[in-house]
PDB file of C-alpha atoms in Angstrom:
ATOM      1  CA  MET C   8      -1.289  -1.111 -13.762  1.00 80.00           C
ATOM      2  CA  LEU C   9       1.748  -1.378 -11.527  1.00 89.00           C
ATOM      3  CA  PRO C  10       4.995  -2.375 -13.211  1.00 91.00           C
ATOM      4  CA  ALA C  11       5.981  -5.977 -12.426  1.00 92.00           C
ATOM      5  CA  ARG C  12       9.065  -4.876 -10.492  1.00 94.00           C
ATOM      6  CA  ASN C  13       6.834  -2.884  -8.117  1.00 95.00           C
ATOM      7  CA  ARG C  14       4.298  -5.627  -7.346  1.00 95.00           C
ATOM      8  CA  MET C  15       4.450  -7.442  -4.039  1.00 95.00           C
ATOM      9  CA  THR C  16       3.661 -11.091  -4.729  1.00 94.00           C
ATOM     10  CA  ARG C  17       5.211 -13.123  -1.902  1.00 95.00           C
ATOM     11  CA  SER C  18       3.054 -13.818   1.139  1.00 95.00           C
ATOM     12  CA  THR C  19       6.111 -13.491   3.388  1.00 94.00           C
ATOM     13  CA  ASP C  20       6.570  -9.898   2.185  1.00 94.00           C
ATOM     14  CA  PHE C  21       2.938  -9.139   3.077  1.00 96.00           C
ATOM     15  CA  ARG C  22       3.243 -10.778   6.505  1.00 96.00           C
ATOM     16  CA  VAL C  23       6.524  -9.080   7.435  1.00 95.00           C
ATOM     17  CA  THR C  24       5.307  -5.677   6.285  1.00 95.00           C
ATOM     18  CA  VAL C  25       2.033  -5.876   8.187  1.00 96.00           C
ATOM     19  CA  ASN C  26       3.610  -7.311  11.356  1.00 96.00           C
ATOM     20  CA  ARG C  27       6.751  -5.158  11.539  1.00 95.00           C
ATOM     21  CA  GLY C  28       5.980  -2.105   9.439  1.00 95.00           C
ATOM     22  CA  VAL C  29       4.702   1.299  10.470  1.00 96.00           C
ATOM     23  CA  ARG C  30       0.901   1.598  10.336  1.00 97.00           C
ATOM     24  CA  ALA C  31      -0.975   4.694   9.216  1.00 97.00           C
ATOM     25  CA  ALA C  32      -4.769   4.658   9.031  1.00 97.00           C
ATOM     26  CA  GLN C  33      -7.192   6.789   7.075  1.00 97.00           C
ATOM     27  CA  ARG C  34     -10.981   6.650   6.852  1.00 97.00           C
ATOM     28  CA  ASP C  35     -11.107   4.239   3.901  1.00 97.00           C
ATOM     29  CA  LEU C  36      -7.726   2.480   4.010  1.00 97.00           C
ATOM     30  CA  VAL C  37      -4.786   1.443   6.164  1.00 98.00           C
ATOM     31  CA  VAL C  38      -1.169   1.581   5.008  1.00 98.00           C
ATOM     32  CA  HIS C  39       1.676  -0.544   6.389  1.00 97.00           C
ATOM     33  CA  SER C  40       5.150   0.630   5.388  1.00 96.00           C
ATOM     34  CA  LEU C  41       8.438  -1.167   6.013  1.00 95.00           C
ATOM     35  CA  ALA C  42      11.618   0.738   5.345  1.00 89.00           C
ATOM     36  CA  PRO C  43      14.540  -1.075   3.739  1.00 83.00           C
ATOM     37  CA  GLY C  44      17.054  -2.322   6.296  1.00 71.00           C
ATOM     38  CA  ALA C  45      14.644  -1.910   9.205  1.00 59.00           C
ATOM     39  CA  PRO C  46      16.437  -2.374  12.547  1.00 54.00           C
ATOM     40  CA  ASP C  47      13.954  -4.968  13.827  1.00 52.00           C
ATOM     41  CA  GLY C  48      15.437  -7.825  11.816  1.00 46.00           C
ATOM     42  CA  ALA C  49      12.817  -7.835   9.079  1.00 51.00           C
ATOM     43  CA  GLU C  50      13.713  -9.329   5.741  1.00 57.00           C
ATOM     44  CA  PRO C  51      14.938  -6.468   3.586  1.00 55.00           C
ATOM     45  CA  ASN C  52      13.742  -5.894   0.058  1.00 57.00           C
ATOM     46  CA  THR C  53      16.900  -6.796  -1.866  1.00 58.00           C
ATOM     47  CA  GLU C  54      15.759  -4.961  -4.975  1.00 65.00           C
ATOM     48  CA  ASP C  55      15.991  -1.205  -5.387  1.00 84.00           C
ATOM     49  CA  ALA C  56      12.402  -0.848  -6.524  1.00 91.00           C
ATOM     50  CA  PRO C  57       9.718  -0.229  -3.898  1.00 95.00           C
ATOM     51  CA  LYS C  58       7.043  -2.931  -3.777  1.00 96.00           C
ATOM     52  CA  VAL C  59       3.323  -2.352  -3.268  1.00 97.00           C
ATOM     53  CA  GLY C  60       0.752  -4.959  -2.244  1.00 97.00           C
ATOM     54  CA  LEU C  61      -3.010  -4.668  -1.937  1.00 97.00           C
ATOM     55  CA  VAL C  62      -5.393  -6.352   0.486  1.00 97.00           C
ATOM     56  CA  VAL C  63      -9.046  -5.956  -0.487  1.00 97.00           C
ATOM     57  CA  GLY C  64     -11.115  -8.360   1.593  1.00 96.00           C
ATOM     58  CA  LYS C  65     -14.697  -9.515   1.319  1.00 97.00           C
ATOM     59  CA  SER C  66     -15.788  -6.880   3.835  1.00 97.00           C
ATOM     60  CA  VAL C  67     -15.342  -4.323   1.033  1.00 97.00           C
ATOM     61  CA  GLY C  68     -18.127  -5.899  -1.002  1.00 97.00           C
ATOM     62  CA  ASN C  69     -18.815  -8.399  -3.747  1.00 97.00           C
ATOM     63  CA  ALA C  70     -16.242  -9.336  -6.397  1.00 97.00           C
ATOM     64  CA  VAL C  71     -17.174  -6.504  -8.733  1.00 97.00           C
ATOM     65  CA  GLN C  72     -16.820  -3.912  -5.969  1.00 97.00           C
ATOM     66  CA  ARG C  73     -13.533  -5.404  -4.719  1.00 98.00           C
ATOM     67  CA  HIS C  74     -12.014  -5.379  -8.204  1.00 98.00           C
ATOM     68  CA  ARG C  75     -13.107  -1.783  -8.722  1.00 97.00           C
ATOM     69  CA  VAL C  76     -11.437  -0.735  -5.455  1.00 97.00           C
ATOM     70  CA  SER C  77      -8.311  -2.730  -6.405  1.00 97.00           C
ATOM     71  CA  ARG C  78      -8.082  -0.921  -9.742  1.00 97.00           C
ATOM     72  CA  GLN C  79      -8.482   2.442  -8.048  1.00 96.00           C
ATOM     73  CA  LEU C  80      -5.784   1.667  -5.480  1.00 97.00           C
ATOM     74  CA  ARG C  81      -3.385   0.293  -8.107  1.00 96.00           C
ATOM     75  CA  HIS C  82      -3.791   3.485 -10.104  1.00 95.00           C
ATOM     76  CA  ALA C  83      -3.252   5.646  -7.021  1.00 95.00           C
ATOM     77  CA  SER C  84      -0.200   3.660  -5.915  1.00 95.00           C
ATOM     78  CA  ARG C  85       1.362   3.870  -9.386  1.00 94.00           C
ATOM     79  CA  ASP C  86       1.202   7.660  -9.161  1.00 92.00           C
ATOM     80  CA  LEU C  87       2.776   7.467  -5.700  1.00 94.00           C
ATOM     81  CA  LEU C  88       5.815   5.331  -6.657  1.00 94.00           C
ATOM     82  CA  PRO C  89       8.224   8.289  -7.068  1.00 93.00           C
ATOM     83  CA  GLU C  90       7.545   9.299  -3.452  1.00 92.00           C
ATOM     84  CA  LEU C  91       8.426   5.863  -2.028  1.00 93.00           C
ATOM     85  CA  ARG C  92      11.883   5.030  -0.752  1.00 91.00           C
ATOM     86  CA  SER C  93      14.132   2.692  -2.677  1.00 91.00           C
ATOM     87  CA  GLY C  94      13.472  -0.852  -1.438  1.00 92.00           C
ATOM     88  CA  GLU C  95      10.414   0.089   0.621  1.00 94.00           C
ATOM     89  CA  LEU C  96       7.613  -2.447   1.132  1.00 95.00           C
ATOM     90  CA  LEU C  97       4.089  -1.010   1.235  1.00 96.00           C
ATOM     91  CA  VAL C  98       0.825  -2.860   1.939  1.00 98.00           C
ATOM     92  CA  ILE C  99      -2.461  -1.044   1.341  1.00 98.00           C
ATOM     93  CA  ARG C 100      -5.500  -2.571   3.063  1.00 98.00           C
ATOM     94  CA  ALA C 101      -8.892  -1.333   1.877  1.00 98.00           C
ATOM     95  CA  LEU C 102     -11.587  -0.791   4.491  1.00 97.00           C
ATOM     96  CA  PRO C 103     -15.314  -1.236   3.784  1.00 97.00           C
ATOM     97  CA  GLY C 104     -15.794   2.519   3.212  1.00 95.00           C
ATOM     98  CA  SER C 105     -13.482   2.396   0.208  1.00 97.00           C
ATOM     99  CA  ARG C 106     -16.275   0.754  -1.792  1.00 96.00           C
ATOM    100  CA  ASP C 107     -18.169   4.068  -1.995  1.00 96.00           C
ATOM    101  CA  ALA C 108     -15.171   6.421  -2.079  1.00 96.00           C
ATOM    102  CA  ALA C 109     -14.261   8.369  -5.191  1.00 96.00           C
ATOM    103  CA  THR C 110     -10.923   7.698  -6.873  1.00 95.00           C
ATOM    104  CA  ALA C 111      -9.650  11.185  -6.003  1.00 96.00           C
ATOM    105  CA  THR C 112     -10.542  10.602  -2.346  1.00 97.00           C
ATOM    106  CA  LEU C 113      -8.648   7.308  -2.265  1.00 97.00           C
ATOM    107  CA  GLN C 114      -5.630   8.959  -3.914  1.00 96.00           C
ATOM    108  CA  ASP C 115      -5.616  11.759  -1.332  1.00 97.00           C
ATOM    109  CA  GLU C 116      -6.024   9.329   1.563  1.00 97.00           C
ATOM    110  CA  LEU C 117      -3.256   7.087   0.251  1.00 97.00           C
ATOM    111  CA  ARG C 118      -0.847   9.999  -0.157  1.00 96.00           C
ATOM    112  CA  ALA C 119      -1.653  11.275   3.366  1.00 97.00           C
ATOM    113  CA  ALA C 120      -1.248   7.798   4.878  1.00 97.00           C
ATOM    114  CA  VAL C 121       2.128   7.235   3.207  1.00 96.00           C
ATOM    115  CA  GLN C 122       3.362  10.641   4.368  1.00 95.00           C
ATOM    116  CA  ARG C 123       2.253   9.846   7.933  1.00 96.00           C
ATOM    117  CA  ALA C 124       3.940   6.437   7.794  1.00 95.00           C
ATOM    118  CA  HIS C 125       7.177   8.043   6.605  1.00 93.00           C
ATOM    119  CA  ALA C 126       6.961  10.646   9.370  1.00 94.00           C
ATOM    120  CA  LYS C 127       6.374   7.917  11.985  1.00 91.00           C
ATOM    121  CA  SER C 128       9.360   5.920  10.807  1.00 85.00           C
ATOM    122  CA  GLY C 129      11.514   9.028  11.067  1.00 77.00           C
ATOM    123  CA  SER C 130      12.633   8.782   7.446  1.00 51.00           C
ATOM    124  CA  ARG C 131      12.353  10.881   4.342  1.00 44.00           C
ATOM    125  CA  GLN C 132       9.194  12.938   3.742  1.00 40.00           C
TER     126      GLN C 132
END
């Protein structure tokens, strides 16, 4: 479970992160990362804690499969929190292949995608 201070709950945060953030794709997921104080005029995350949001659509599978993928991604993102920048917004979108992926595979893909997003944005990592 993600701590409450690290959960992205506002739809505006999701929209801004997906539209203005850096995108990094993997086989089973796509990560959108928005650095705090981004120069493109995006709303900054005023809190110090990074925020993580999940998007697991119906293309992933039925409700049971979607919830399983959500739990796996929440677990993987909790382990990744120390590597995120202070105030960073991160949206993880599950692709249909994530339904059959092992937890370890999703963790590795998430870590690789976040590192690529950080490298693209020219920031830490």
